[in-house]
PDB file of C-alpha atoms in Angstrom:
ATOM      1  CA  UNK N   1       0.000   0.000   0.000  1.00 83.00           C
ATOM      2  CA  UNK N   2       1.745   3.006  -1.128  1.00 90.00           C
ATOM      3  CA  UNK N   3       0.687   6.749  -1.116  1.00 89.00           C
ATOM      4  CA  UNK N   4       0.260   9.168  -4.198  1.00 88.00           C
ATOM      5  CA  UNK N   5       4.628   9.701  -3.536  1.00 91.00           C
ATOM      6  CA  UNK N   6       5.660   6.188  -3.168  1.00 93.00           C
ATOM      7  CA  UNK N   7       5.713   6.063   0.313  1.00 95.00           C
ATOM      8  CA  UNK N   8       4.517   3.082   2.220  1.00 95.00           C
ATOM      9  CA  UNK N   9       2.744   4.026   5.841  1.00 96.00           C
ATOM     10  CA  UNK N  10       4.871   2.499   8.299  1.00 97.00           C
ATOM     11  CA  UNK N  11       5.158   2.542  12.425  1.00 98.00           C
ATOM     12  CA  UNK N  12       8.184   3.159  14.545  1.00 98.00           C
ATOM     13  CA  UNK N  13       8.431   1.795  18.332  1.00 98.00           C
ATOM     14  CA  UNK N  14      10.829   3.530  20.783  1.00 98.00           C
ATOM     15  CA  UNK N  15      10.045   1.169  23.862  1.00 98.00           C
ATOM     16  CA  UNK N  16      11.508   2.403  27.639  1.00 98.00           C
ATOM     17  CA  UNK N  17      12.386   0.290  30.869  1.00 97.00           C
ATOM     18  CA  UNK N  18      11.988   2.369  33.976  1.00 95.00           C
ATOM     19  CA  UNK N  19      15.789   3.904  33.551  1.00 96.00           C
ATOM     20  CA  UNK N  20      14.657   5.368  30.189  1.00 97.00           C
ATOM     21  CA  UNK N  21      17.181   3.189  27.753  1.00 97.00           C
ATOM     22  CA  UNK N  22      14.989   2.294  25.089  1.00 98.00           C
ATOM     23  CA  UNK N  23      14.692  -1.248  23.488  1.00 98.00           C
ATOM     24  CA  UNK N  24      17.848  -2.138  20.781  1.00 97.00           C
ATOM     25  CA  UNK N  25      17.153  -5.228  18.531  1.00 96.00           C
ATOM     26  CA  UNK N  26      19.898  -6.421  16.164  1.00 95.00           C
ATOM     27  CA  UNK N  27      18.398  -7.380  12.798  1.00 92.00           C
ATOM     28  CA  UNK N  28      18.095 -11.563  12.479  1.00 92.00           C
ATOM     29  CA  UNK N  29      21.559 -12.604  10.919  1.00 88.00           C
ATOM     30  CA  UNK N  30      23.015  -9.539  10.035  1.00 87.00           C
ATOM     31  CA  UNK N  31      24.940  -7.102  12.179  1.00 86.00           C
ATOM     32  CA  UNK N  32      22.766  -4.490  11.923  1.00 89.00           C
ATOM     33  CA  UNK N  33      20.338  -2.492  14.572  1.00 93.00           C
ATOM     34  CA  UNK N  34      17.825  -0.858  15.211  1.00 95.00           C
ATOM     35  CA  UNK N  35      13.783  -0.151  16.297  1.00 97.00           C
ATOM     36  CA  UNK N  36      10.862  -2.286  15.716  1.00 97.00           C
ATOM     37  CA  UNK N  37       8.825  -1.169  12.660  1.00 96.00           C
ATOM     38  CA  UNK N  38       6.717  -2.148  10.339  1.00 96.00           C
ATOM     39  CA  UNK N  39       3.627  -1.382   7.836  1.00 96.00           C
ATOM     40  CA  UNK N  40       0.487  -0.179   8.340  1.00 97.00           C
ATOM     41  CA  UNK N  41      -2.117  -2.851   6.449  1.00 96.00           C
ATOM     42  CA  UNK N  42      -4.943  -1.547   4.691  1.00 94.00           C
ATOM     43  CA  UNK N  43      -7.373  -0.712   7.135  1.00 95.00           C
ATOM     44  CA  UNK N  44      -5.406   0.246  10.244  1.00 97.00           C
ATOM     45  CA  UNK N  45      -4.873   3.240  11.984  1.00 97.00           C
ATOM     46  CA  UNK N  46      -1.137   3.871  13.077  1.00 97.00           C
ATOM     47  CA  UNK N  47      -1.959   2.871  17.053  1.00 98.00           C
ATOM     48  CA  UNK N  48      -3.744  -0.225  15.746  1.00 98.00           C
ATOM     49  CA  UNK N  49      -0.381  -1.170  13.234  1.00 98.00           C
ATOM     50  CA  UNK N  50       1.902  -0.668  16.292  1.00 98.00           C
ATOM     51  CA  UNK N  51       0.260  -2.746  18.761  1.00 98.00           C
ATOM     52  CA  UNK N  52       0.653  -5.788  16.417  1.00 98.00           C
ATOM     53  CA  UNK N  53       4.172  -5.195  15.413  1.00 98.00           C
ATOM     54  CA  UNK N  54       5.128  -5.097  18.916  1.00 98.00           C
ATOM     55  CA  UNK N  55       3.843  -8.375  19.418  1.00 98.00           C
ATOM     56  CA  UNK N  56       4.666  -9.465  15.869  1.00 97.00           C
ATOM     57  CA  UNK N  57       8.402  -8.244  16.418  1.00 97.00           C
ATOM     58  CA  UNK N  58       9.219  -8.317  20.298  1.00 98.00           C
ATOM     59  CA  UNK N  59       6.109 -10.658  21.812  1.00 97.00           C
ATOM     60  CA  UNK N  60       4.575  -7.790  24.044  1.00 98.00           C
ATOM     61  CA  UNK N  61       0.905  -7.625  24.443  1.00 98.00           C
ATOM     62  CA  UNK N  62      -1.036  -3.744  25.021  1.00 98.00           C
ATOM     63  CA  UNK N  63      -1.357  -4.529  28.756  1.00 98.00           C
ATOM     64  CA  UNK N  64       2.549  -4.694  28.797  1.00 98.00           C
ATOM     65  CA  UNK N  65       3.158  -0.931  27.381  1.00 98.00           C
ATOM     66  CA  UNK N  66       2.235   2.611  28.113  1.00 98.00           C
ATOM     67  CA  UNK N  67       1.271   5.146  25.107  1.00 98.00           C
ATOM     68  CA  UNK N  68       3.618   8.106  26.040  1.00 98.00           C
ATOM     69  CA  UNK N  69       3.330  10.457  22.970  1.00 98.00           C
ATOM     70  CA  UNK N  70       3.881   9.766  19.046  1.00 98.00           C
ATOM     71  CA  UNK N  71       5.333  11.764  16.491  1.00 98.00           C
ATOM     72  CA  UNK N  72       3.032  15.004  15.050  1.00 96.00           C
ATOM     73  CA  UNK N  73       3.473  14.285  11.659  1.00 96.00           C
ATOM     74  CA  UNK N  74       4.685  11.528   9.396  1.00 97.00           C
ATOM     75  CA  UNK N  75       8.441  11.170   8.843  1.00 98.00           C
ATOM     76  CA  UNK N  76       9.923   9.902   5.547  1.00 97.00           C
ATOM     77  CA  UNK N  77      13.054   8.506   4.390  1.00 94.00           C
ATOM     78  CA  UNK N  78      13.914   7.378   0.778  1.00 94.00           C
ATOM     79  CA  UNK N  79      15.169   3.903   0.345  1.00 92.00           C
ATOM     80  CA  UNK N  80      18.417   3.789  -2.303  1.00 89.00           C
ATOM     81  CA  UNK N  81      17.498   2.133  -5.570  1.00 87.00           C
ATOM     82  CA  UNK N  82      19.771  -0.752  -4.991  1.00 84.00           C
ATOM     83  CA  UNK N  83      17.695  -2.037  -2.255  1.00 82.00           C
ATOM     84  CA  UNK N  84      14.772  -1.828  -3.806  1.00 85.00           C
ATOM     85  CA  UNK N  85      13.137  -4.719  -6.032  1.00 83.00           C
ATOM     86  CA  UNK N  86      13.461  -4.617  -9.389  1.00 81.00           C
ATOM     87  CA  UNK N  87       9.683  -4.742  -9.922  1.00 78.00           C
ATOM     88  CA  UNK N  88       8.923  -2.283  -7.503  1.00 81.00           C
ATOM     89  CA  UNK N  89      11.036   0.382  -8.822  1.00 81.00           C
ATOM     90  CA  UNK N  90       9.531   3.721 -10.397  1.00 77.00           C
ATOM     91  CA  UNK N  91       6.917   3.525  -8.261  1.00 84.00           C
ATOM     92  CA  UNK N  92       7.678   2.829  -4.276  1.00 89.00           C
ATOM     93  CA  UNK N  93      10.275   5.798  -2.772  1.00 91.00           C
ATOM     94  CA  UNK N  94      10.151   4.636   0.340  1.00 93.00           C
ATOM     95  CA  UNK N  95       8.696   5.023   3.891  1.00 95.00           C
ATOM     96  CA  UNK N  96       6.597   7.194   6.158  1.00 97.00           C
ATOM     97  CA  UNK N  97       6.893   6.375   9.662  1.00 98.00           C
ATOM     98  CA  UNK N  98       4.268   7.435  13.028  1.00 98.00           C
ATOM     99  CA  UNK N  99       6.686   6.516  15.651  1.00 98.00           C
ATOM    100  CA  UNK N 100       5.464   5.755  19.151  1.00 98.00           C
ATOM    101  CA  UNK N 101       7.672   6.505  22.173  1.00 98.00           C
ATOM    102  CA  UNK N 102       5.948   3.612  25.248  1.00 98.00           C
ATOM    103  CA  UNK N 103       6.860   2.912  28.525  1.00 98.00           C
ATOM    104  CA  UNK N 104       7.377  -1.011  29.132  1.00 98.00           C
ATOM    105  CA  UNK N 105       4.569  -1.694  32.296  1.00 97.00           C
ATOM    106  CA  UNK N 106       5.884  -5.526  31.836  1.00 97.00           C
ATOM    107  CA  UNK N 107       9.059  -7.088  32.774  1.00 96.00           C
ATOM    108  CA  UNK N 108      11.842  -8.050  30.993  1.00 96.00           C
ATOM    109  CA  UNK N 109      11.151 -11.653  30.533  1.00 96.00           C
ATOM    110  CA  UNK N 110       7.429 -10.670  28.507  1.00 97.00           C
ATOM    111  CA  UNK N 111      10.208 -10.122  25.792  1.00 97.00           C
ATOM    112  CA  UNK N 112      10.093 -12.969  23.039  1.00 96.00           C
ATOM    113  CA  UNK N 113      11.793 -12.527  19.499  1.00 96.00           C
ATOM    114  CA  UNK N 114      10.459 -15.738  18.721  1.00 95.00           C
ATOM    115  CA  UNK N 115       6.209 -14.609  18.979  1.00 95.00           C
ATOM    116  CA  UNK N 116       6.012 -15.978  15.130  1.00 94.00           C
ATOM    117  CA  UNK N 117       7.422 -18.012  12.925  1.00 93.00           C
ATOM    118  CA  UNK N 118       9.353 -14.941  10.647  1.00 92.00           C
ATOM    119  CA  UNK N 119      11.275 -13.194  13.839  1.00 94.00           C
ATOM    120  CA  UNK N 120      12.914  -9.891  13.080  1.00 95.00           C
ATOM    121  CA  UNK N 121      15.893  -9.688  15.989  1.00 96.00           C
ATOM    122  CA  UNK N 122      18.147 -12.825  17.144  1.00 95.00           C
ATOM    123  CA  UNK N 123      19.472 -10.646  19.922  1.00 96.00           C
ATOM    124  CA  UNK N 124      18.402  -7.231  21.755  1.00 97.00           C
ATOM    125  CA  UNK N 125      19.832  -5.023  24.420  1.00 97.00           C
ATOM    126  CA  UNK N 126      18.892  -1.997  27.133  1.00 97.00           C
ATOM    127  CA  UNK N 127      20.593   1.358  25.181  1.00 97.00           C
ATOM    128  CA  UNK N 128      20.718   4.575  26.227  1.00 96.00           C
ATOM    129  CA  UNK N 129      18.049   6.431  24.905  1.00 97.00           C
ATOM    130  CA  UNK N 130      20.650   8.572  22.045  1.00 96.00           C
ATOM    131  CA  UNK N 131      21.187   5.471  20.467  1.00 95.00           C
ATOM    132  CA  UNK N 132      24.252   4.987  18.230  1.00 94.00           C
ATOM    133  CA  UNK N 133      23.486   5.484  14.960  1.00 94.00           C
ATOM    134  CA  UNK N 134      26.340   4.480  13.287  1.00 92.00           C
ATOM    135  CA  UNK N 135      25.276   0.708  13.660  1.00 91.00           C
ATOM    136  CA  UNK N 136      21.546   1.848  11.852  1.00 92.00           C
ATOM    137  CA  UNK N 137      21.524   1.398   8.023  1.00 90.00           C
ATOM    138  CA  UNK N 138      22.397   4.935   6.561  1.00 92.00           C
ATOM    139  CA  UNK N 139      19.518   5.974   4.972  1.00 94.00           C
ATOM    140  CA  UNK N 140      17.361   5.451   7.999  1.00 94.00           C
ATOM    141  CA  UNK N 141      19.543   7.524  10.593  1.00 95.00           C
ATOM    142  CA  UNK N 142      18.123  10.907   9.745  1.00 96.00           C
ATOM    143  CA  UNK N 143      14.268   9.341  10.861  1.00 97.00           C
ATOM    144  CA  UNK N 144      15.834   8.391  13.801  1.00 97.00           C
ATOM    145  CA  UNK N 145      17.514  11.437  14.846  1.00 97.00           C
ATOM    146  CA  UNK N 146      14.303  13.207  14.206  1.00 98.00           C
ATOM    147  CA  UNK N 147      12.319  10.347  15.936  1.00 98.00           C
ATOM    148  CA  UNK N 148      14.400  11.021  19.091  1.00 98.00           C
ATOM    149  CA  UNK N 149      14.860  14.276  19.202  1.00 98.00           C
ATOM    150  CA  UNK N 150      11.011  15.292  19.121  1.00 98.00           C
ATOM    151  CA  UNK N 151       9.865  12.244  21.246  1.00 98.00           C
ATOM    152  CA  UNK N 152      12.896  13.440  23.948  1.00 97.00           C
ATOM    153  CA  UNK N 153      10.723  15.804  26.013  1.00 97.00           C
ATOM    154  CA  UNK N 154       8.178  13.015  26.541  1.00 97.00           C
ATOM    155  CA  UNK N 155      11.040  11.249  28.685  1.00 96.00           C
ATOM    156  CA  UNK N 156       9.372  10.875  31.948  1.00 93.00           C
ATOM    157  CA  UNK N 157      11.626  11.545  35.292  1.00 85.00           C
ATOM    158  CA  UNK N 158      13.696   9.030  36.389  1.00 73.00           C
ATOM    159  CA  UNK N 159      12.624   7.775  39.919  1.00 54.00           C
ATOM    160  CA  UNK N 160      15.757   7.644  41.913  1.00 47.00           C
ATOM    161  CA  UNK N 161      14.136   5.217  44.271  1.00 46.00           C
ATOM    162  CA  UNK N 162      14.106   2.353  41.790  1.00 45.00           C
ATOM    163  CA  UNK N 163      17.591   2.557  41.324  1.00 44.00           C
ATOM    164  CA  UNK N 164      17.900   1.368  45.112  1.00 40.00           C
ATOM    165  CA  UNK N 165      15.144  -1.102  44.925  1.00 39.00           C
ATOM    166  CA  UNK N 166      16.771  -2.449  41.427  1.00 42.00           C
ATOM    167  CA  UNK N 167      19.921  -2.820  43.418  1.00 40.00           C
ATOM    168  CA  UNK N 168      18.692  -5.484  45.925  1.00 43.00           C
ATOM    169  CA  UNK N 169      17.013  -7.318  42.743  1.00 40.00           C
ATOM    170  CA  UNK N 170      19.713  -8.416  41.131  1.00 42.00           C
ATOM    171  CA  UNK N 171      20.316 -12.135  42.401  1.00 40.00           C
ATOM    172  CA  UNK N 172      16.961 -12.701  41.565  1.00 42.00           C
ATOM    173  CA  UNK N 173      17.049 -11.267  37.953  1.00 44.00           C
ATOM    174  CA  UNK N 174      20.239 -13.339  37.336  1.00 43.00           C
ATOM    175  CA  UNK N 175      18.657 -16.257  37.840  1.00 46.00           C
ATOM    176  CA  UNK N 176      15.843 -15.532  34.575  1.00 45.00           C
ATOM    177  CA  UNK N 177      17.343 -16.640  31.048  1.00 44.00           C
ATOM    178  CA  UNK N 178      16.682 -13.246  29.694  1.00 44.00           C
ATOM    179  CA  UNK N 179      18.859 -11.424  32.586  1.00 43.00           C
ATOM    180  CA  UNK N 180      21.290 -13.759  32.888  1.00 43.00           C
ATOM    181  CA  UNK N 181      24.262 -12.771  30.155  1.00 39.00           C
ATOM    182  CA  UNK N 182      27.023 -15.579  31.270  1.00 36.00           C
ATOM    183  CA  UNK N 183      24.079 -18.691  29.930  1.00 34.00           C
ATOM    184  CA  UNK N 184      23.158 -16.019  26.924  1.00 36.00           C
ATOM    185  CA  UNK N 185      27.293 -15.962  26.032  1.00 34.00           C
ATOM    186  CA  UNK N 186      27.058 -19.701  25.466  1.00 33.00           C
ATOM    187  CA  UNK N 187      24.254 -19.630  23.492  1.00 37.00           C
ATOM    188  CA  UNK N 188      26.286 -18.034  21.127  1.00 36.00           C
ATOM    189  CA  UNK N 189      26.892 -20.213  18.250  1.00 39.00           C
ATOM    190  CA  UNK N 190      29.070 -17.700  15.786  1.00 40.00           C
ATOM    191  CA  UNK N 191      32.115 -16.116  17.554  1.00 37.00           C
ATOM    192  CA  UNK N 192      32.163 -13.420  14.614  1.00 43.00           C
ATOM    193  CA  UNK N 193      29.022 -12.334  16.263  1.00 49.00           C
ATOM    194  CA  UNK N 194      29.840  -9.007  18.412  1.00 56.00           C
ATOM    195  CA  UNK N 195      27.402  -7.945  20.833  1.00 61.00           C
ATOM    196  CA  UNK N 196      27.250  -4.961  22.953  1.00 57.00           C
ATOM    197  CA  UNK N 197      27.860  -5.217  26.884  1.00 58.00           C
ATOM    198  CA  UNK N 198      24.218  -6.634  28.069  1.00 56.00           C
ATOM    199  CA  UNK N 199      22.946  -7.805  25.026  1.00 66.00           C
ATOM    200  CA  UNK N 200      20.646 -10.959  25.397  1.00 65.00           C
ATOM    201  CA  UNK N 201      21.179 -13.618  21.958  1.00 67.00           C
ATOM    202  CA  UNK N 202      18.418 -15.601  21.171  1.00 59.00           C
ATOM    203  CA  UNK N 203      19.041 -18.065  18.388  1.00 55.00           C
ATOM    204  CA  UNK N 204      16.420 -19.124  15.806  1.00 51.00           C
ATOM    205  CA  UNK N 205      15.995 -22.359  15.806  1.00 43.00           C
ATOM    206  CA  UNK N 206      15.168 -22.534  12.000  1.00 45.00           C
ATOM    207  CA  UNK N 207      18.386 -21.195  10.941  1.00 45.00           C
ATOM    208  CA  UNK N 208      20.322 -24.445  11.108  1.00 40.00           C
ATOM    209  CA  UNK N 209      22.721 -25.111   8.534  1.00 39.00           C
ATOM    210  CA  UNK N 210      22.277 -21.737   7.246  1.00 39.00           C
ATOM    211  CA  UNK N 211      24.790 -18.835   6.717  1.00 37.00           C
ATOM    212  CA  UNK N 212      25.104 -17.268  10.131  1.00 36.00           C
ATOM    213  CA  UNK N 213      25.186 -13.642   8.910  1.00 34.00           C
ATOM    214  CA  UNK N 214      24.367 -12.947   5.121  1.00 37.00           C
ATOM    215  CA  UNK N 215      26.965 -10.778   3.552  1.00 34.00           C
ATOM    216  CA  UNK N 216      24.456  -9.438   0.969  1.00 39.00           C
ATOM    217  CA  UNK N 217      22.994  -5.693   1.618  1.00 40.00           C
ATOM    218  CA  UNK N 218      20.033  -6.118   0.987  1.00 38.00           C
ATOM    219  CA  UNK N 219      18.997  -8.759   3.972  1.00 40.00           C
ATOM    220  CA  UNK N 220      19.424  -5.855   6.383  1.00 37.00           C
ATOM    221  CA  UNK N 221      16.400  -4.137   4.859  1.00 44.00           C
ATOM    222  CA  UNK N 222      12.698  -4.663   5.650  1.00 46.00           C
ATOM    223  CA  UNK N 223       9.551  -4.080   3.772  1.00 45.00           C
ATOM    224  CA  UNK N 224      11.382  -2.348   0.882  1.00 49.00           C
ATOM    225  CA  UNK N 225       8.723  -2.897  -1.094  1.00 43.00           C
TER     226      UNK N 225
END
């Protein structure tokens, strides 16, 4: 579904724990990453089309999030002709995102990369919210720099108090799968693979016997057509 430009509607998630670092997923197979997103199908509104990629993408339900505020306006980028299908070219430019800043209401371990059968991210992390953007496919970091920057005075005040109660949680957060880093390290099966500090790696269990990381552009980019 593209508009009278060539741009397909499309929703942005920038999700937040209770320190403010926002939700980092690196792209299935490829060392690329970046927000959930995805397309708005005929029919739905923006807030409709983000609900189901954030269960499509990162397995959390509405009663896990908080709306904080979305973008005024659409923001567009232009996908390069070389990523684009041959079929599809002349006609689709490329996206026009609604992004949605929410507050995670769930815990950690709602998290699930694995919610369908066609995951999006084999591994995500806790970033601070000025994510780098050097690790984000070029012709996206300009929507993301905007993204932030007008969703940043949403932020809501840290509570210093949780910092303390976090503190005396941490034996009992190291012993879930998702928290626990060490058993995540030696799930690892590629030693190419370089995660950040924190990251948890979650390995598809369909990708056996398959190239670990695609060298091919192309399989970093979604919906390009």
């Amino acid at each position: 579904m593209l508009d009278r430009d060539g741009f397909r509607p499309n929703v942005g998630i920038i999700l937040l724990n209770q320190k403010n670092q926002v939700f980092w997923g690196k792209r299935i197979r490829t060392h690329s990453w970046q927000f959930p997103q995805g397309g708005i199908d005929r029919g739905e509104s923006p807030e409709q089309a983000m609900f189901r990629e954030l269960h499509e993408e990162i397995g959390l339900m509405p009663e896990h999030v908080r709306i904080i505020a979305r973008t005024r306006d659409w923001l567009r980028y232009e996908v390069p002709e070389r990523y684009i299908r041959r079929d599809a070219r002349g006609h689709y430019k490329g996206q026009k995102q609604i992004w949605f800043l929410l507050q995670l209401t769930g815990q950690d371990w709602n998290l699930n990369l694995r919610a369908t059968n066609h995951p999006e991210f084999d591994a995500w992390r806790w970033n601070d919210y000025w994510v780098p953007l050097d690790v984000v496919v070029e012709f996206k970091r300009g929507v993301y720099e905007m993204a932030l920057r007008e969703l940043a005075r949403y932020l809501p005040r840290n509570d210093h108090r949780n910092r303390y109660l976090r503190s005396g949680m941490r034996t009992r957060d190291a012993d879930h799968p998702h928290n626990n880093h060490e058993a995540a390290a030696v799930q690892m099966p590629a030693p190419m693979m370089e995660l950040p500090p924190g990251a948890t790696f979650e390995p598809n269990p369909q990708a056996q016997g398959q190239r670990a990381f695609p060298l091919h552009p192309a399989a970093k980019i979604k919906n390009a057509t």
